[in-house]
PDB file of C-alpha atoms in Angstrom:
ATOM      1  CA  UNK A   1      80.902  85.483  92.270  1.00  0.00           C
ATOM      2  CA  UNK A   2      83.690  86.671  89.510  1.00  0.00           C
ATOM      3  CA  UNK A   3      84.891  89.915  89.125  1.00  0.00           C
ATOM      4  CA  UNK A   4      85.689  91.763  86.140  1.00  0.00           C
ATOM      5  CA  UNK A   5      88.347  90.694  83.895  1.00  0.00           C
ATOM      6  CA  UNK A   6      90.161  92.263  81.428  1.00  0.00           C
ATOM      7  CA  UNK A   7      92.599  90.615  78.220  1.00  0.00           C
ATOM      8  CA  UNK A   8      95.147  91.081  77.193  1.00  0.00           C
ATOM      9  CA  UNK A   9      96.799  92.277  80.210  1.00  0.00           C
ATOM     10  CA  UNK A  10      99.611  94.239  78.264  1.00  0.00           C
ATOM     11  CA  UNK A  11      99.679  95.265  74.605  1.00  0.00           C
ATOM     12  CA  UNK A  12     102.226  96.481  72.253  1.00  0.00           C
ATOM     13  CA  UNK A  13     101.473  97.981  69.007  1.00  0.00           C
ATOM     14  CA  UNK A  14     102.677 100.543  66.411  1.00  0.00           C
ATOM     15  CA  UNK A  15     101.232 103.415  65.270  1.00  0.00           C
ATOM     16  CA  UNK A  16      98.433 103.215  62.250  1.00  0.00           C
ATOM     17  CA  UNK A  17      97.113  99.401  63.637  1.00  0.00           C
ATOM     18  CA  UNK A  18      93.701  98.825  65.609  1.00  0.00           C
ATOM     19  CA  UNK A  19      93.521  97.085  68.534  1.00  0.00           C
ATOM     20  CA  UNK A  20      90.659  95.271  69.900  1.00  0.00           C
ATOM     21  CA  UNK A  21      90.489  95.139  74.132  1.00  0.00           C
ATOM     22  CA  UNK A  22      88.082  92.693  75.965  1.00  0.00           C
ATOM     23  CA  UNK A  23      86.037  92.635  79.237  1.00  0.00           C
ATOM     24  CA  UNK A  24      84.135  90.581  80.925  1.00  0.00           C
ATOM     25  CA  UNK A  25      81.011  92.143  83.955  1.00  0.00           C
ATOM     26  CA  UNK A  26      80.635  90.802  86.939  1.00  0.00           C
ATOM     27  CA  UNK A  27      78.042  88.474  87.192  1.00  0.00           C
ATOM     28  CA  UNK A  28      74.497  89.877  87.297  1.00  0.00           C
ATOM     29  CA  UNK A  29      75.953  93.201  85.889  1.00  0.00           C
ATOM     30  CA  UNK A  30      74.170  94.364  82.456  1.00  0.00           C
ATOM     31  CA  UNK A  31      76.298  97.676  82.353  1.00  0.00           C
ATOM     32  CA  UNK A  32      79.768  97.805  81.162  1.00  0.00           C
ATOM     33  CA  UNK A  33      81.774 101.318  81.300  1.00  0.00           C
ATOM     34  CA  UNK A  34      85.518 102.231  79.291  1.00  0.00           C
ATOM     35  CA  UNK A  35      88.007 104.192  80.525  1.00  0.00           C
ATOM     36  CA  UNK A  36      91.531 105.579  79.390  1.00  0.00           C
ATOM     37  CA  UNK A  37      93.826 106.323  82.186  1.00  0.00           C
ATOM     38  CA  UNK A  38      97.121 108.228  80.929  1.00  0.00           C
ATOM     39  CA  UNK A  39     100.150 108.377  82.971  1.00  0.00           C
ATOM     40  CA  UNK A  40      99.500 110.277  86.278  1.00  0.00           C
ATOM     41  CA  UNK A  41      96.001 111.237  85.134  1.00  0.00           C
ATOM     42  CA  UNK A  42      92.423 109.975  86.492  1.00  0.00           C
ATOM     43  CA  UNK A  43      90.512 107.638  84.136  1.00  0.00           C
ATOM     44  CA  UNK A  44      88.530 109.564  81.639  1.00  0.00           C
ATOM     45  CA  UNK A  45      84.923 107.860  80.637  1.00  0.00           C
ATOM     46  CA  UNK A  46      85.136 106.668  76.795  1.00  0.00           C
ATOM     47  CA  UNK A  47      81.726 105.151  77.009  1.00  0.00           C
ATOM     48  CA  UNK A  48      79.156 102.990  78.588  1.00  0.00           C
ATOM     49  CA  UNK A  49      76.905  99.837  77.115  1.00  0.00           C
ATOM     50  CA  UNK A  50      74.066  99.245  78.978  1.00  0.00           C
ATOM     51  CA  UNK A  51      71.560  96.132  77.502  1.00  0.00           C
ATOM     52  CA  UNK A  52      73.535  95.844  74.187  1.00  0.00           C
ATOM     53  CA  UNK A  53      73.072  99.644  73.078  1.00  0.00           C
ATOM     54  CA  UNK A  54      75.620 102.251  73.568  1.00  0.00           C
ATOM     55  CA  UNK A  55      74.275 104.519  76.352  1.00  0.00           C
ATOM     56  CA  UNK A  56      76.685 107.936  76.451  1.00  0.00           C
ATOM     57  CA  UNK A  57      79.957 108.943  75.269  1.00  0.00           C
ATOM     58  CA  UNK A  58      82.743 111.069  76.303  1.00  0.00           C
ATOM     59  CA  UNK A  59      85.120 113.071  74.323  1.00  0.00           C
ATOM     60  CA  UNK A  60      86.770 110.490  72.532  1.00  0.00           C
ATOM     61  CA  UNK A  61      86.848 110.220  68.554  1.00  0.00           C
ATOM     62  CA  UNK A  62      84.715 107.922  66.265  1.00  0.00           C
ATOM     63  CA  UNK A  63      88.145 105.445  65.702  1.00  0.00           C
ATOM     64  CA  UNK A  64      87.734 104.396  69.443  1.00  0.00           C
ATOM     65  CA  UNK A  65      84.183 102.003  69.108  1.00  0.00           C
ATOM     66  CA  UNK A  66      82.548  99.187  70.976  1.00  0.00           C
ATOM     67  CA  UNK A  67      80.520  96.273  71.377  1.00  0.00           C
ATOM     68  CA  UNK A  68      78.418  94.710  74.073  1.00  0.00           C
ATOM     69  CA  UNK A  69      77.207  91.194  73.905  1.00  0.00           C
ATOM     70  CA  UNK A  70      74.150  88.972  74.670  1.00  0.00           C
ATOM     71  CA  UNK A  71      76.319  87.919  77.940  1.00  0.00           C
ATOM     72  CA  UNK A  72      77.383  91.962  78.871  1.00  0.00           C
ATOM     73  CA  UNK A  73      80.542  90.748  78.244  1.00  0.00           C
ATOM     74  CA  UNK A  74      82.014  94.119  76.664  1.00  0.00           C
ATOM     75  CA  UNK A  75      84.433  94.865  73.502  1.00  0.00           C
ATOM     76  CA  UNK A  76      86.430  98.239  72.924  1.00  0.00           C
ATOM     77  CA  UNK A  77      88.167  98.693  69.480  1.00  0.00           C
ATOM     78  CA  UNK A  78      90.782 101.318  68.616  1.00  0.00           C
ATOM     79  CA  UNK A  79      91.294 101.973  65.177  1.00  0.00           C
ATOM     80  CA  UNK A  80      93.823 103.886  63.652  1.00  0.00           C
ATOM     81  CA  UNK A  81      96.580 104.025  66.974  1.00  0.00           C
ATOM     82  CA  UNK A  82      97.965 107.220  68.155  1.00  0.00           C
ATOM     83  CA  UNK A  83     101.187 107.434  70.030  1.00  0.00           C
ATOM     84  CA  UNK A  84      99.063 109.452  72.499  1.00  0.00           C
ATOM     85  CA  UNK A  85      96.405 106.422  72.776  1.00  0.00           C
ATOM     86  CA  UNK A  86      99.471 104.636  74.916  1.00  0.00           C
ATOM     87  CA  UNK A  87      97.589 104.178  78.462  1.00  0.00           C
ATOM     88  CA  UNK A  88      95.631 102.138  80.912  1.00  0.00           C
ATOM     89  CA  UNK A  89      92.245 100.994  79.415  1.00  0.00           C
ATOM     90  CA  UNK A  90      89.838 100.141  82.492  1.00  0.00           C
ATOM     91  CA  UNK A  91      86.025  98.386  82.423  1.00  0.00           C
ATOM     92  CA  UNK A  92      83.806  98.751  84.492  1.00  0.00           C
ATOM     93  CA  UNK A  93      80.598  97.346  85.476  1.00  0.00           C
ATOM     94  CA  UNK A  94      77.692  97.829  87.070  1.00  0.00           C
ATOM     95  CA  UNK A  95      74.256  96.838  87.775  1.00  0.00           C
ATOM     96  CA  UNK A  96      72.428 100.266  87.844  1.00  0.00           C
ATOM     97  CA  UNK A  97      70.701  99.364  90.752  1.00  0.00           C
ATOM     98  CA  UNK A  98      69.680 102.002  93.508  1.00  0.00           C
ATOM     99  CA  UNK A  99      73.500 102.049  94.665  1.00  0.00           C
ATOM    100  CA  UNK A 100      75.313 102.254  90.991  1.00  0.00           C
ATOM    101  CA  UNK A 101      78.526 101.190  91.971  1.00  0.00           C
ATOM    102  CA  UNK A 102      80.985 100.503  90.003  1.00  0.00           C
ATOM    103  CA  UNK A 103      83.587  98.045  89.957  1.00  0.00           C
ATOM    104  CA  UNK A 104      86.773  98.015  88.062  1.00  0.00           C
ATOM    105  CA  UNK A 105      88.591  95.300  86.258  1.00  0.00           C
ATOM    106  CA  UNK A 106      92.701  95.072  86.421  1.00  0.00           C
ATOM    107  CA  UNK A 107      93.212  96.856  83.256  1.00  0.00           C
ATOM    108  CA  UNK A 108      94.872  96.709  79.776  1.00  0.00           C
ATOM    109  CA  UNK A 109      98.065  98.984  79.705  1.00  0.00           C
ATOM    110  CA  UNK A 110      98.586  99.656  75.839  1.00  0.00           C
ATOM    111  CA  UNK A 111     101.876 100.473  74.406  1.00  0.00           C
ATOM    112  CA  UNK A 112     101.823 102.644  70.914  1.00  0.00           C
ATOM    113  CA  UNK A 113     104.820 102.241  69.716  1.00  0.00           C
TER     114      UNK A 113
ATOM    115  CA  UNK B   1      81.459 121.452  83.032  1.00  0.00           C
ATOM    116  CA  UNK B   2      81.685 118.768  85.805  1.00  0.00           C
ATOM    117  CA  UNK B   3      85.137 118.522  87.256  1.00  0.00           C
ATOM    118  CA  UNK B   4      86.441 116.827  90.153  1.00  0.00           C
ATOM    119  CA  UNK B   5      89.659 118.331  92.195  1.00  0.00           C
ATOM    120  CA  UNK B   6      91.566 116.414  94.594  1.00  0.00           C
ATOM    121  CA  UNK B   7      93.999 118.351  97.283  1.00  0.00           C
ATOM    122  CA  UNK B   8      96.925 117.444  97.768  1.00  0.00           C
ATOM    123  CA  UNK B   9      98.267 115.763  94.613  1.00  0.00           C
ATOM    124  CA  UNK B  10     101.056 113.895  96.747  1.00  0.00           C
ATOM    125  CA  UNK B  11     101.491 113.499 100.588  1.00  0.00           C
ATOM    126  CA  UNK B  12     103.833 111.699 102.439  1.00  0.00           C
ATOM    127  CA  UNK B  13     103.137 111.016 106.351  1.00  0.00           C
ATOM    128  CA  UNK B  14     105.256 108.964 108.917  1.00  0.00           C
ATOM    129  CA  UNK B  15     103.477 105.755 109.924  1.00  0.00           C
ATOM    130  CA  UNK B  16     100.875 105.617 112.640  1.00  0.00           C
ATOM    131  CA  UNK B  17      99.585 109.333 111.808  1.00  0.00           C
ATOM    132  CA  UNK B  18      95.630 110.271 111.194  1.00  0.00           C
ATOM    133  CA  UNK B  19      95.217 111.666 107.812  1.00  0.00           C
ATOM    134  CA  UNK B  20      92.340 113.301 105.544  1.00  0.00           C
ATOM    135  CA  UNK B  21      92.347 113.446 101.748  1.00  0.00           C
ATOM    136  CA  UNK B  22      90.217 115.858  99.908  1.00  0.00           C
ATOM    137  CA  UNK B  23      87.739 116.056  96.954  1.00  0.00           C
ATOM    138  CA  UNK B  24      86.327 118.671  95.592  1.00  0.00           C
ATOM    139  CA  UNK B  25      83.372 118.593  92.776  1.00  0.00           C
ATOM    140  CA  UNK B  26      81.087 121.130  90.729  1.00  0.00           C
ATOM    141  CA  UNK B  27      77.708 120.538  90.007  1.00  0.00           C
ATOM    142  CA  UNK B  28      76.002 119.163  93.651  1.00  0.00           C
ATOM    143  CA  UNK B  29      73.287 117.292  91.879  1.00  0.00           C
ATOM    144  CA  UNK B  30      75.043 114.135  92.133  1.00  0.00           C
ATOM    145  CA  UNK B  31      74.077 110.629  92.453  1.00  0.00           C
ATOM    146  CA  UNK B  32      77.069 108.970  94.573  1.00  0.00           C
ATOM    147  CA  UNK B  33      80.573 109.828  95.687  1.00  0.00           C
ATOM    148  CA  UNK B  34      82.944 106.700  95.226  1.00  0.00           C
ATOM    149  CA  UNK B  35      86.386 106.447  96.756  1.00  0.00           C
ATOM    150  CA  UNK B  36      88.899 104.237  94.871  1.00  0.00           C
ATOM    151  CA  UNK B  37      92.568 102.596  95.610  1.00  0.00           C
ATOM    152  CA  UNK B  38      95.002 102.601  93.407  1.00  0.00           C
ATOM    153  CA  UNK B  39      98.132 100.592  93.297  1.00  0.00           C
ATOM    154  CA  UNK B  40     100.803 101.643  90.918  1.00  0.00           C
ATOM    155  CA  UNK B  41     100.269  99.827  87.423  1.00  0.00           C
ATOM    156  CA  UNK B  42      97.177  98.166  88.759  1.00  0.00           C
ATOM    157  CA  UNK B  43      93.300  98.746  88.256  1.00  0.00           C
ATOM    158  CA  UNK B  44      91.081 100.510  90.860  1.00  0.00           C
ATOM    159  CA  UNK B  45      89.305  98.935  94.138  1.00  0.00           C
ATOM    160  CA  UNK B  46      86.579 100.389  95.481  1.00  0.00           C
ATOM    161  CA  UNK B  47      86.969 101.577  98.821  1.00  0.00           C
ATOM    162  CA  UNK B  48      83.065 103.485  99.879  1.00  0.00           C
ATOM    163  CA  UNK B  49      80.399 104.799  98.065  1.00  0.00           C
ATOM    164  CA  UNK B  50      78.523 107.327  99.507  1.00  0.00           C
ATOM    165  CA  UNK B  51      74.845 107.997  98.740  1.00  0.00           C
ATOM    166  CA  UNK B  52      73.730 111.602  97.690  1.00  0.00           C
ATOM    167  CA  UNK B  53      71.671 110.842 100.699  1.00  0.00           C
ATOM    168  CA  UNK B  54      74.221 110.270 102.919  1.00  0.00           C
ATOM    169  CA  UNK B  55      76.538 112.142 105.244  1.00  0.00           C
ATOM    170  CA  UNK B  56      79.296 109.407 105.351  1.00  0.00           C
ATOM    171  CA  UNK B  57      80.123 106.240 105.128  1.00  0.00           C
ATOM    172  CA  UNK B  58      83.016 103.665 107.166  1.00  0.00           C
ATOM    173  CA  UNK B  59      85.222 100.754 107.017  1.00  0.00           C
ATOM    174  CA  UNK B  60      87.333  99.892 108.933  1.00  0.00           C
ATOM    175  CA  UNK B  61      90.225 102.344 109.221  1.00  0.00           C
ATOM    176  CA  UNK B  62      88.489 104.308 106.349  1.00  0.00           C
ATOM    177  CA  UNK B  63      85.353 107.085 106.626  1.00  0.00           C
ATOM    178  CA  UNK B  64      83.901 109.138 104.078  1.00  0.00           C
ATOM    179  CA  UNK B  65      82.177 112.124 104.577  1.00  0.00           C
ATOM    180  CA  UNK B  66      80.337 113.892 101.804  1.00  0.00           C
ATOM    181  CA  UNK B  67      78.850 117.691 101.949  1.00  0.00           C
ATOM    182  CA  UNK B  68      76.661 118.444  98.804  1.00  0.00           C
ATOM    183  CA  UNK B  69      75.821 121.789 100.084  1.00  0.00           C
ATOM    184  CA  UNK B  70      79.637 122.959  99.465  1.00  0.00           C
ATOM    185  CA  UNK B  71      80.959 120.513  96.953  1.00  0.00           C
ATOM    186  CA  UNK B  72      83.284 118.246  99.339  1.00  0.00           C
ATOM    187  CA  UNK B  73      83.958 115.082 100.445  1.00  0.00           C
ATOM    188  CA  UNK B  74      86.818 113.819 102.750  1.00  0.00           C
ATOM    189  CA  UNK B  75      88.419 110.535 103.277  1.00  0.00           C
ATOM    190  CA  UNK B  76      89.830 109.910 106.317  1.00  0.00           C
ATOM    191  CA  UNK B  77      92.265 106.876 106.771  1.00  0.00           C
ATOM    192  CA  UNK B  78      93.100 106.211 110.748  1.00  0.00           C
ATOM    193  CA  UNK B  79      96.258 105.089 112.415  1.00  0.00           C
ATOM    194  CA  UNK B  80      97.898 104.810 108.434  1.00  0.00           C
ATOM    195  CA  UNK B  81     100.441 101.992 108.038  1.00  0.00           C
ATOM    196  CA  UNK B  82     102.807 101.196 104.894  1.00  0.00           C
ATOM    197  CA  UNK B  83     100.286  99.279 102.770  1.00  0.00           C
ATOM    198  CA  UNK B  84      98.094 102.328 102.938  1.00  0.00           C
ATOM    199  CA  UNK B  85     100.543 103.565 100.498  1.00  0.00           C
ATOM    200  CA  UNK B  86      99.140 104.172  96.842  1.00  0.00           C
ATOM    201  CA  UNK B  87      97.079 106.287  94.955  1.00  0.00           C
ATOM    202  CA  UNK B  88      93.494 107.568  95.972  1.00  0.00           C
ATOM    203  CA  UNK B  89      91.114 108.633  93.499  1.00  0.00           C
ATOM    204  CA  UNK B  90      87.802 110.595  94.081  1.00  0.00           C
ATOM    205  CA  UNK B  91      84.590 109.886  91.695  1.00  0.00           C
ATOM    206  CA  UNK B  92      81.657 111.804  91.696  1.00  0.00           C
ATOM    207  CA  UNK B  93      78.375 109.245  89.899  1.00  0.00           C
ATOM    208  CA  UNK B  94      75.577 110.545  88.081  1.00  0.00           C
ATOM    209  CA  UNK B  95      71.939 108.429  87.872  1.00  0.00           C
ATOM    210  CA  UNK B  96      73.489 106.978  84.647  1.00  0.00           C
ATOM    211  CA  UNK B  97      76.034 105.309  85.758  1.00  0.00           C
ATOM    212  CA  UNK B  98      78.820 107.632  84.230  1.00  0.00           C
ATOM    213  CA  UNK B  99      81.576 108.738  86.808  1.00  0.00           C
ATOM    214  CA  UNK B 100      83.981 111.608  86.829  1.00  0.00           C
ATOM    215  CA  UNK B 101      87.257 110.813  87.980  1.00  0.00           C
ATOM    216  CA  UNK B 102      89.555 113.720  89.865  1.00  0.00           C
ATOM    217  CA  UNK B 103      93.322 113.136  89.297  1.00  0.00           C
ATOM    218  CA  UNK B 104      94.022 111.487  92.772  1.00  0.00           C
ATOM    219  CA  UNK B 105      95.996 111.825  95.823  1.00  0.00           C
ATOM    220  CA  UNK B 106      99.421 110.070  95.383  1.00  0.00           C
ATOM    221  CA  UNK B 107     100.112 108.777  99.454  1.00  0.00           C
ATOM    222  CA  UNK B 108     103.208 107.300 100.691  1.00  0.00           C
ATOM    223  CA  UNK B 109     102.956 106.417 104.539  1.00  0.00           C
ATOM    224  CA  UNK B 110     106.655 106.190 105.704  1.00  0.00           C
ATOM    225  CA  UNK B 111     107.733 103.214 107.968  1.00  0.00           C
TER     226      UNK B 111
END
């Protein structure tokens, strides 16, 4: 069975550019979650896909958008970087079975330079 | 709002001690309570999940306990040793999947 996995592992990029981050579920998972973890904070939900549609939304602005695929495979795109958008960028999936638990790829630490 | 509160922020403990982590959450209509590691840089392993049916759950070293009535659920980590040593983070689940992070417990067990 394979875990979730994240790319690019790190990610540099200036303020004013987009940014596109990738995941890939578990297998047998049809629910993919984002999170932004900042420096000594918890990870903050940015939103879920769940079948293709996006299923809930936290309070993150309309330049920060996503993308689920056929495979649940699972697409976050930035537009528009902030210096303050620097931070970990977690997935996680899920089968939203009776248990719901969630399991966490390694991460994309971004850099806004 | 829904918030999640973890107590202390950072704790340090000589090796070999008994030790108890704490969470704290609003809103007792949850779903699931989900412990988490955290090494520094790294992304999050899951540790237990607890059930809004359940009282507690264990492995290994590690039990969870989880009171609805008042909002709190403990970790306990037994007999700690240096590779307990990261961060612990506290989620409270709804039905739809969404989770609610607290700000974690940074632990450092000293040798």
């Amino acid at each position: 069975e394979t875990g979730v996995t994240q790319s690019p592992t790190h990610l540099i990029k200036t303020r004013g550019q987009q940014v596109t981050l990738r995941c890939s579920s578990q297998s047998g998972h049809n629910t993919v979650s984002w999170y932004q973890q900042a420096l000594g904070q918890g990870p903050q939900f940015i939103f879920q896909y769940y079948r293709e549609e996006e299923n809930g939304r936290g309070n993150f602005p309309p330049r920060f958008s996503g993308l689920q695929f056929p495979n649940y495979s699972s697409e976050l795109n930035v537009n528009a970087l902030e210096l303050d958008d620097s931070a970990l960028y977690l997935c996680a999936s899920s089968t939203r079975t009776l248990y719901n638990e969630q399991f966490f790829g390694p991460g994309t630490r971004l850099t806004v330079l | 709002k829904q918030e999640v509160t973890q107590i202390p922020a950072a704790l340090s403990v000589p090796e070999g001690e008994n030790l108890v982590l704490n969470c704290s959450f609003t809103d007792s209509a949850i779903y699931n309570l989900q412990w988490f590691r955290q090494d520094p840089g790294k992304g999050l392993t899951s540790l237990l999940l607890i059930q809004s049916s359940q009282r507690e759950q264990t492995s290994g070293r590690l039990n969870a306990s989880l009171d609805k009535s008042s909002g709190r659920s403990t970790l306990y980590i037994a007999a700690s040793q240096p590779g307990d040593s990261a961060t612990y983070l506290c989620a409270r689940g709804d039905r739809d999947d969404k989770i609610i992070f607290g700000k974690g417990t940074r632990l450092h067990i000293l040798p």
